[in-house]
Amino acid sequence: MTQVGVNGYGTIGKRVADAVAAQPDMDLVGVAKTRPNFEAETAARKGYPLYAAIPERMDQFAEAGLDLAGEVEDLVADSDVVVDCTPSGIGAENRSLYAEHDTPAIFQGGEDADVAEVSFNARANFEDAVGANSARVVSCNTTGLSRILAPLDETYGVEKARVTLVRRGGDPGQTGRGPIDDILPDPVTIPSHHGPDVNTIFPDLDIDTLGMKVPATLMHTHSVNVTLESSPDADEVRDLFADETRLFLIPSGADIDGSGKLKEFAHDAGRPRGDLWENCIWSESLTVEDRDLYLFQAIHQESDVVPENVDAVRALRGDDDAAESRATTEESMGIGIDY
Ligand code: NAD
């Protein structure tokens, strides 16, 4: 059993902790928290050992009635792999802590690419991370793009990708984020950082990305145009995507017209926290004109990277069977929508 610690128990960390706890080949050593807030209380209620991310604050946990298993250093020492889920920039600061204990580490997409030996997507480049000492699971948007670009490139060849990303202003819990009543080109310069980030997974891919930010919290929406090297018909591409377990083709009769109904669907389906780990592609939008493929997809920013983190743990441990890792992750989490 691989012993896994999760440092940072916020939006991504709490989901990664649940996913790790569900794996047949992993034990969750515990989670590190900075403060004894409601998320710390939730972790304790789930029986996850709590570690103080800031040792000087250990008293605060005692005052809140929360038992600690130790401080973050103990968590790192007792783990075979640490998944760092701290806010952007803190992961890079934590690198020395993981190195001191010789504990392989997984970082998140908010970190610069050079934080780790390899940028990782389970579908596109699992093999690159096998046996590495560190990996960065790319951002939610890059994960969503990698999952469609990998099968398209393998099957038809990709000449050029152009993507406009309409991005949620903040996560539901991020009360301080905006915009509140605005539509922002973000960044106003082109390309947005997403294209170069996709190139950390597909170094030779020609891709331009444009970003916009809107007053929404539920999901991101991508408008995708990929010029292929051959010209399949749209149904062939639908069949190709139907074989990809982390892609969900929204059926035309489902009456799902946006991210609000997608989230409603996820809640109705009993998904934890209403999570949608799969890319949600509107089947009707999938169109091919000559060699140009078009589609709309929605990406649940809070959850699509979670299975990728689980697969990254196996890759760092030297497990080189990408397909088996993905299947184990999916079965244990309940990934794959059979509509
Ligand atoms: P978050 O703010 O929701 O959670 C981060 C948690 O880490 C918080 O609980 C915070 O208190 C804690 N923390 C702060 N400093 C810490 C420290 N020194 N040690 C331990 N814990 C500490 O952030 P998030 O949205 O979960 O993002 C985490 C990472 O995942 C970032 O790199 C982000 O870019 C990336 N990411 C976020 C999303 C998203 O949409 N939320 C999607 C994909 C990737």
PDB file of N, CA and C in Angstrom, residues 195-272:
ATOM      1  N   GLY A 195      -2.264  28.093 -23.550  1.00  0.00           N
ATOM      2  CA  GLY A 195      -1.595  27.453 -24.689  1.00  0.00           C
ATOM      3  C   GLY A 195      -0.195  26.978 -24.325  1.00  0.00           C
ATOM      4  N   PRO A 196       0.650  27.889 -23.794  1.00  0.00           N
ATOM      5  CA  PRO A 196       1.973  27.430 -23.360  1.00  0.00           C
ATOM      6  C   PRO A 196       1.902  26.305 -22.328  1.00  0.00           C
ATOM      7  N   ASP A 197       0.857  26.316 -21.483  1.00  0.00           N
ATOM      8  CA  ASP A 197       0.738  25.240 -20.499  1.00  0.00           C
ATOM      9  C   ASP A 197       0.429  23.911 -21.197  1.00  0.00           C
ATOM     10  N   VAL A 198      -0.437  23.952 -22.224  1.00  0.00           N
ATOM     11  CA  VAL A 198      -0.700  22.733 -22.994  1.00  0.00           C
ATOM     12  C   VAL A 198       0.607  22.224 -23.621  1.00  0.00           C
ATOM     13  N   ASN A 199       1.476  23.150 -24.000  1.00  0.00           N
ATOM     14  CA  ASN A 199       2.758  22.742 -24.602  1.00  0.00           C
ATOM     15  C   ASN A 199       3.694  22.045 -23.607  1.00  0.00           C
ATOM     16  N   THR A 200       3.412  22.155 -22.294  1.00  0.00           N
ATOM     17  CA  THR A 200       4.220  21.374 -21.344  1.00  0.00           C
ATOM     18  C   THR A 200       3.863  19.891 -21.438  1.00  0.00           C
ATOM     19  N   ILE A 201       2.679  19.598 -22.003  1.00  0.00           N
ATOM     20  CA  ILE A 201       2.251  18.203 -22.195  1.00  0.00           C
ATOM     21  C   ILE A 201       2.505  17.771 -23.644  1.00  0.00           C
ATOM     22  N   PHE A 202       2.202  18.657 -24.601  1.00  0.00           N
ATOM     23  CA  PHE A 202       2.403  18.370 -26.033  1.00  0.00           C
ATOM     24  C   PHE A 202       3.391  19.420 -26.569  1.00  0.00           C
ATOM     25  N   PRO A 203       4.701  19.173 -26.442  1.00  0.00           N
ATOM     26  CA  PRO A 203       5.688  20.215 -26.775  1.00  0.00           C
ATOM     27  C   PRO A 203       5.592  20.710 -28.216  1.00  0.00           C
ATOM     28  N   ASP A 204       5.164  19.849 -29.147  1.00  0.00           N
ATOM     29  CA  ASP A 204       5.196  20.244 -30.564  1.00  0.00           C
ATOM     30  C   ASP A 204       3.847  20.733 -31.079  1.00  0.00           C
ATOM     31  N   LEU A 205       2.856  20.802 -30.234  1.00  0.00           N
ATOM     32  CA  LEU A 205       1.518  21.162 -30.707  1.00  0.00           C
ATOM     33  C   LEU A 205       1.424  22.664 -30.993  1.00  0.00           C
ATOM     34  N   ASP A 206       0.826  22.987 -32.133  1.00  0.00           N
ATOM     35  CA  ASP A 206       0.579  24.392 -32.486  1.00  0.00           C
ATOM     36  C   ASP A 206      -0.773  24.779 -31.892  1.00  0.00           C
ATOM     37  N   ILE A 207      -0.771  25.627 -30.881  1.00  0.00           N
ATOM     38  CA  ILE A 207      -2.036  25.987 -30.212  1.00  0.00           C
ATOM     39  C   ILE A 207      -2.032  27.462 -29.812  1.00  0.00           C
ATOM     40  N   ASP A 208      -3.138  28.152 -30.090  1.00  0.00           N
ATOM     41  CA  ASP A 208      -3.348  29.521 -29.620  1.00  0.00           C
ATOM     42  C   ASP A 208      -4.543  29.513 -28.682  1.00  0.00           C
ATOM     43  N   THR A 209      -4.423  30.202 -27.552  1.00  0.00           N
ATOM     44  CA  THR A 209      -5.557  30.272 -26.620  1.00  0.00           C
ATOM     45  C   THR A 209      -5.848  31.724 -26.254  1.00  0.00           C
ATOM     46  N   LEU A 210      -7.133  32.018 -26.080  1.00  0.00           N
ATOM     47  CA  LEU A 210      -7.599  33.332 -25.655  1.00  0.00           C
ATOM     48  C   LEU A 210      -8.432  33.119 -24.397  1.00  0.00           C
ATOM     49  N   GLY A 211      -8.252  33.970 -23.393  1.00  0.00           N
ATOM     50  CA  GLY A 211      -8.999  33.794 -22.148  1.00  0.00           C
ATOM     51  C   GLY A 211      -9.953  34.942 -21.881  1.00  0.00           C
ATOM     52  N   MET A 212     -11.101  34.596 -21.301  1.00  0.00           N
ATOM     53  CA  MET A 212     -12.058  35.610 -20.845  1.00  0.00           C
ATOM     54  C   MET A 212     -12.529  35.189 -19.465  1.00  0.00           C
ATOM     55  N   LYS A 213     -12.908  36.169 -18.631  1.00  0.00           N
ATOM     56  CA  LYS A 213     -13.422  35.862 -17.293  1.00  0.00           C
ATOM     57  C   LYS A 213     -14.825  36.415 -17.172  1.00  0.00           C
ATOM     58  N   VAL A 214     -15.735  35.629 -16.615  1.00  0.00           N
ATOM     59  CA  VAL A 214     -17.128  36.058 -16.499  1.00  0.00           C
ATOM     60  C   VAL A 214     -17.620  35.835 -15.060  1.00  0.00           C
ATOM     61  N   PRO A 215     -18.720  36.532 -14.683  1.00  0.00           N
ATOM     62  CA  PRO A 215     -19.243  36.393 -13.319  1.00  0.00           C
ATOM     63  C   PRO A 215     -19.971  35.062 -13.144  1.00  0.00           C
ATOM     64  N   ALA A 216     -19.231  33.987 -13.000  1.00  0.00           N
ATOM     65  CA  ALA A 216     -19.808  32.653 -12.811  1.00  0.00           C
ATOM     66  C   ALA A 216     -18.888  31.897 -11.866  1.00  0.00           C
ATOM     67  N   THR A 217     -19.424  30.897 -11.184  1.00  0.00           N
ATOM     68  CA  THR A 217     -18.573  30.109 -10.283  1.00  0.00           C
ATOM     69  C   THR A 217     -18.574  28.622 -10.630  1.00  0.00           C
ATOM     70  N   LEU A 218     -19.546  28.181 -11.445  1.00  0.00           N
ATOM     71  CA  LEU A 218     -19.774  26.737 -11.526  1.00  0.00           C
ATOM     72  C   LEU A 218     -18.730  25.982 -12.341  1.00  0.00           C
ATOM     73  N   MET A 219     -18.455  26.453 -13.566  1.00  0.00           N
ATOM     74  CA  MET A 219     -17.553  25.715 -14.457  1.00  0.00           C
ATOM     75  C   MET A 219     -16.906  26.687 -15.445  1.00  0.00           C
ATOM     76  N   HIS A 220     -15.851  26.227 -16.126  1.00  0.00           N
ATOM     77  CA  HIS A 220     -15.301  26.926 -17.290  1.00  0.00           C
ATOM     78  C   HIS A 220     -15.990  26.375 -18.544  1.00  0.00           C
ATOM     79  N   THR A 221     -16.044  27.193 -19.611  1.00  0.00           N
ATOM     80  CA  THR A 221     -16.550  26.690 -20.895  1.00  0.00           C
ATOM     81  C   THR A 221     -15.525  27.000 -21.982  1.00  0.00           C
ATOM     82  N   HIS A 222     -15.197  25.989 -22.777  1.00  0.00           N
ATOM     83  CA  HIS A 222     -14.222  26.164 -23.860  1.00  0.00           C
ATOM     84  C   HIS A 222     -14.917  26.134 -25.216  1.00  0.00           C
ATOM     85  N   SER A 223     -14.561  27.069 -26.076  1.00  0.00           N
ATOM     86  CA  SER A 223     -14.948  27.003 -27.476  1.00  0.00           C
ATOM     87  C   SER A 223     -13.705  26.533 -28.232  1.00  0.00           C
ATOM     88  N   VAL A 224     -13.781  25.338 -28.816  1.00  0.00           N
ATOM     89  CA  VAL A 224     -12.583  24.669 -29.358  1.00  0.00           C
ATOM     90  C   VAL A 224     -12.668  24.552 -30.874  1.00  0.00           C
ATOM     91  N   ASN A 225     -11.590  24.900 -31.555  1.00  0.00           N
ATOM     92  CA  ASN A 225     -11.461  24.648 -33.002  1.00  0.00           C
ATOM     93  C   ASN A 225     -10.110  23.970 -33.225  1.00  0.00           C
ATOM     94  N   VAL A 226     -10.142  22.746 -33.745  1.00  0.00           N
ATOM     95  CA  VAL A 226      -8.902  22.015 -34.014  1.00  0.00           C
ATOM     96  C   VAL A 226      -8.837  21.698 -35.503  1.00  0.00           C
ATOM     97  N   THR A 227      -7.791  22.157 -36.171  1.00  0.00           N
ATOM     98  CA  THR A 227      -7.572  21.770 -37.561  1.00  0.00           C
ATOM     99  C   THR A 227      -6.815  20.447 -37.554  1.00  0.00           C
ATOM    100  N   LEU A 228      -7.468  19.420 -38.096  1.00  0.00           N
ATOM    101  CA  LEU A 228      -6.891  18.069 -38.093  1.00  0.00           C
ATOM    102  C   LEU A 228      -6.066  17.850 -39.354  1.00  0.00           C
ATOM    103  N   GLU A 229      -5.301  16.761 -39.361  1.00  0.00           N
ATOM    104  CA  GLU A 229      -4.528  16.437 -40.575  1.00  0.00           C
ATOM    105  C   GLU A 229      -5.314  15.536 -41.514  1.00  0.00           C
ATOM    106  N   SER A 230      -6.473  15.082 -41.090  1.00  0.00           N
ATOM    107  CA  SER A 230      -7.371  14.332 -41.974  1.00  0.00           C
ATOM    108  C   SER A 230      -8.789  14.841 -41.702  1.00  0.00           C
ATOM    109  N   SER A 231      -9.771  14.302 -42.439  1.00  0.00           N
ATOM    110  CA  SER A 231     -11.123  14.866 -42.281  1.00  0.00           C
ATOM    111  C   SER A 231     -12.154  13.786 -41.958  1.00  0.00           C
ATOM    112  N   PRO A 232     -12.207  13.376 -40.666  1.00  0.00           N
ATOM    113  CA  PRO A 232     -13.217  12.395 -40.255  1.00  0.00           C
ATOM    114  C   PRO A 232     -14.587  13.071 -40.251  1.00  0.00           C
ATOM    115  N   ASP A 233     -15.671  12.258 -40.277  1.00  0.00           N
ATOM    116  CA  ASP A 233     -16.946  12.946 -40.081  1.00  0.00           C
ATOM    117  C   ASP A 233     -17.228  13.039 -38.580  1.00  0.00           C
ATOM    118  N   ALA A 234     -18.192  13.880 -38.249  1.00  0.00           N
ATOM    119  CA  ALA A 234     -18.428  14.201 -36.833  1.00  0.00           C
ATOM    120  C   ALA A 234     -18.771  12.956 -36.024  1.00  0.00           C
ATOM    121  N   ASP A 235     -19.511  12.001 -36.642  1.00  0.00           N
ATOM    122  CA  ASP A 235     -19.874  10.800 -35.892  1.00  0.00           C
ATOM    123  C   ASP A 235     -18.658   9.944 -35.556  1.00  0.00           C
ATOM    124  N   GLU A 236     -17.669   9.940 -36.452  1.00  0.00           N
ATOM    125  CA  GLU A 236     -16.438   9.196 -36.129  1.00  0.00           C
ATOM    126  C   GLU A 236     -15.767   9.799 -34.898  1.00  0.00           C
ATOM    127  N   VAL A 237     -15.746  11.128 -34.835  1.00  0.00           N
ATOM    128  CA  VAL A 237     -15.120  11.772 -33.668  1.00  0.00           C
ATOM    129  C   VAL A 237     -15.953  11.485 -32.419  1.00  0.00           C
ATOM    130  N   ARG A 238     -17.280  11.495 -32.557  1.00  0.00           N
ATOM    131  CA  ARG A 238     -18.132  11.149 -31.399  1.00  0.00           C
ATOM    132  C   ARG A 238     -17.797   9.743 -30.909  1.00  0.00           C
ATOM    133  N   ASP A 239     -17.630   8.792 -31.847  1.00  0.00           N
ATOM    134  CA  ASP A 239     -17.294   7.416 -31.445  1.00  0.00           C
ATOM    135  C   ASP A 239     -15.929   7.363 -30.755  1.00  0.00           C
ATOM    136  N   LEU A 240     -14.986   8.124 -31.305  1.00  0.00           N
ATOM    137  CA  LEU A 240     -13.645   8.173 -30.692  1.00  0.00           C
ATOM    138  C   LEU A 240     -13.757   8.666 -29.249  1.00  0.00           C
ATOM    139  N   PHE A 241     -14.501   9.744 -29.050  1.00  0.00           N
ATOM    140  CA  PHE A 241     -14.636  10.325 -27.705  1.00  0.00           C
ATOM    141  C   PHE A 241     -15.447   9.412 -26.783  1.00  0.00           C
ATOM    142  N   ALA A 242     -16.403   8.677 -27.357  1.00  0.00           N
ATOM    143  CA  ALA A 242     -17.233   7.800 -26.518  1.00  0.00           C
ATOM    144  C   ALA A 242     -16.384   6.715 -25.851  1.00  0.00           C
ATOM    145  N   ASP A 243     -15.249   6.370 -26.455  1.00  0.00           N
ATOM    146  CA  ASP A 243     -14.355   5.360 -25.875  1.00  0.00           C
ATOM    147  C   ASP A 243     -13.444   5.937 -24.793  1.00  0.00           C
ATOM    148  N   GLU A 244     -13.478   7.246 -24.608  1.00  0.00           N
ATOM    149  CA  GLU A 244     -12.610   7.891 -23.616  1.00  0.00           C
ATOM    150  C   GLU A 244     -13.399   8.061 -22.319  1.00  0.00           C
ATOM    151  N   THR A 245     -12.937   7.346 -21.258  1.00  0.00           N
ATOM    152  CA  THR A 245     -13.739   7.303 -20.032  1.00  0.00           C
ATOM    153  C   THR A 245     -13.830   8.654 -19.315  1.00  0.00           C
ATOM    154  N   ARG A 246     -12.888   9.553 -19.570  1.00  0.00           N
ATOM    155  CA  ARG A 246     -12.945  10.844 -18.864  1.00  0.00           C
ATOM    156  C   ARG A 246     -13.554  11.941 -19.729  1.00  0.00           C
ATOM    157  N   LEU A 247     -14.251  11.516 -20.788  1.00  0.00           N
ATOM    158  CA  LEU A 247     -15.027  12.461 -21.601  1.00  0.00           C
ATOM    159  C   LEU A 247     -16.486  12.060 -21.509  1.00  0.00           C
ATOM    160  N   PHE A 248     -17.361  13.027 -21.290  1.00  0.00           N
ATOM    161  CA  PHE A 248     -18.808  12.780 -21.270  1.00  0.00           C
ATOM    162  C   PHE A 248     -19.426  13.570 -22.409  1.00  0.00           C
ATOM    163  N   LEU A 249     -20.035  12.844 -23.352  1.00  0.00           N
ATOM    164  CA  LEU A 249     -20.738  13.502 -24.458  1.00  0.00           C
ATOM    165  C   LEU A 249     -22.168  13.770 -24.013  1.00  0.00           C
ATOM    166  N   ILE A 250     -22.504  15.022 -23.831  1.00  0.00           N
ATOM    167  CA  ILE A 250     -23.855  15.369 -23.364  1.00  0.00           C
ATOM    168  C   ILE A 250     -24.831  15.067 -24.500  1.00  0.00           C
ATOM    169  N   PRO A 251     -25.763  14.126 -24.284  1.00  0.00           N
ATOM    170  CA  PRO A 251     -26.671  13.766 -25.378  1.00  0.00           C
ATOM    171  C   PRO A 251     -27.586  14.934 -25.742  1.00  0.00           C
ATOM    172  N   SER A 252     -27.968  14.999 -27.002  1.00  0.00           N
ATOM    173  CA  SER A 252     -28.764  16.147 -27.452  1.00  0.00           C
ATOM    174  C   SER A 252     -30.123  16.202 -26.767  1.00  0.00           C
ATOM    175  N   GLY A 253     -30.678  15.049 -26.394  1.00  0.00           N
ATOM    176  CA  GLY A 253     -32.004  15.072 -25.774  1.00  0.00           C
ATOM    177  C   GLY A 253     -31.982  15.327 -24.276  1.00  0.00           C
ATOM    178  N   ALA A 254     -30.807  15.556 -23.696  1.00  0.00           N
ATOM    179  CA  ALA A 254     -30.714  15.642 -22.235  1.00  0.00           C
ATOM    180  C   ALA A 254     -31.236  16.964 -21.681  1.00  0.00           C
ATOM    181  N   ASP A 255     -31.428  17.942 -22.533  1.00  0.00           N
ATOM    182  CA  ASP A 255     -31.892  19.258 -22.076  1.00  0.00           C
ATOM    183  C   ASP A 255     -30.913  19.885 -21.079  1.00  0.00           C
ATOM    184  N   ILE A 256     -29.626  19.638 -21.310  1.00  0.00           N
ATOM    185  CA  ILE A 256     -28.590  20.260 -20.473  1.00  0.00           C
ATOM    186  C   ILE A 256     -28.006  21.403 -21.301  1.00  0.00           C
ATOM    187  N   ASP A 257     -28.419  22.632 -20.981  1.00  0.00           N
ATOM    188  CA  ASP A 257     -28.051  23.753 -21.848  1.00  0.00           C
ATOM    189  C   ASP A 257     -26.921  24.616 -21.294  1.00  0.00           C
ATOM    190  N   GLY A 258     -26.363  24.233 -20.153  1.00  0.00           N
ATOM    191  CA  GLY A 258     -25.286  25.051 -19.589  1.00  0.00           C
ATOM    192  C   GLY A 258     -24.734  24.412 -18.334  1.00  0.00           C
ATOM    193  N   SER A 259     -23.828  25.136 -17.650  1.00  0.00           N
ATOM    194  CA  SER A 259     -23.175  24.540 -16.483  1.00  0.00           C
ATOM    195  C   SER A 259     -24.131  24.407 -15.297  1.00  0.00           C
ATOM    196  N   GLY A 260     -25.168  25.260 -15.234  1.00  0.00           N
ATOM    197  CA  GLY A 260     -26.141  25.134 -14.153  1.00  0.00           C
ATOM    198  C   GLY A 260     -26.815  23.773 -14.189  1.00  0.00           C
ATOM    199  N   LYS A 261     -27.274  23.386 -15.374  1.00  0.00           N
ATOM    200  CA  LYS A 261     -27.961  22.078 -15.473  1.00  0.00           C
ATOM    201  C   LYS A 261     -26.958  20.923 -15.359  1.00  0.00           C
ATOM    202  N   LEU A 262     -25.733  21.150 -15.827  1.00  0.00           N
ATOM    203  CA  LEU A 262     -24.717  20.092 -15.654  1.00  0.00           C
ATOM    204  C   LEU A 262     -24.509  19.796 -14.170  1.00  0.00           C
ATOM    205  N   LYS A 263     -24.424  20.869 -13.375  1.00  0.00           N
ATOM    206  CA  LYS A 263     -24.212  20.666 -11.943  1.00  0.00           C
ATOM    207  C   LYS A 263     -25.448  20.022 -11.295  1.00  0.00           C
ATOM    208  N   GLU A 264     -26.620  20.423 -11.773  1.00  0.00           N
ATOM    209  CA  GLU A 264     -27.862  19.817 -11.274  1.00  0.00           C
ATOM    210  C   GLU A 264     -27.846  18.308 -11.584  1.00  0.00           C
ATOM    211  N   PHE A 265     -27.432  17.978 -12.807  1.00  0.00           N
ATOM    212  CA  PHE A 265     -27.322  16.581 -13.240  1.00  0.00           C
ATOM    213  C   PHE A 265     -26.359  15.816 -12.312  1.00  0.00           C
ATOM    214  N   ALA A 266     -25.218  16.442 -12.003  1.00  0.00           N
ATOM    215  CA  ALA A 266     -24.229  15.780 -11.149  1.00  0.00           C
ATOM    216  C   ALA A 266     -24.805  15.525  -9.758  1.00  0.00           C
ATOM    217  N   HIS A 267     -25.529  16.518  -9.227  1.00  0.00           N
ATOM    218  CA  HIS A 267     -26.148  16.326  -7.903  1.00  0.00           C
ATOM    219  C   HIS A 267     -27.202  15.221  -7.965  1.00  0.00           C
ATOM    220  N   ASP A 268     -28.025  15.242  -9.023  1.00  0.00           N
ATOM    221  CA  ASP A 268     -29.063  14.206  -9.159  1.00  0.00           C
ATOM    222  C   ASP A 268     -28.431  12.820  -9.252  1.00  0.00           C
ATOM    223  N   ALA A 269     -27.257  12.760  -9.904  1.00  0.00           N
ATOM    224  CA  ALA A 269     -26.584  11.467 -10.071  1.00  0.00           C
ATOM    225  C   ALA A 269     -25.883  11.030  -8.778  1.00  0.00           C
ATOM    226  N   GLY A 270     -25.953  11.862  -7.744  1.00  0.00           N
ATOM    227  CA  GLY A 270     -25.365  11.505  -6.454  1.00  0.00           C
ATOM    228  C   GLY A 270     -23.868  11.698  -6.395  1.00  0.00           C
ATOM    229  N   ARG A 271     -23.342  12.517  -7.298  1.00  0.00           N
ATOM    230  CA  ARG A 271     -21.905  12.773  -7.276  1.00  0.00           C
ATOM    231  C   ARG A 271     -21.503  13.527  -6.001  1.00  0.00           C
ATOM    232  N   PRO A 272     -20.396  13.116  -5.343  1.00  0.00           N
ATOM    233  CA  PRO A 272     -19.964  13.850  -4.151  1.00  0.00           C
ATOM    234  C   PRO A 272     -19.669  15.307  -4.504  1.00  0.00           C
TER     235      PRO A 272
END
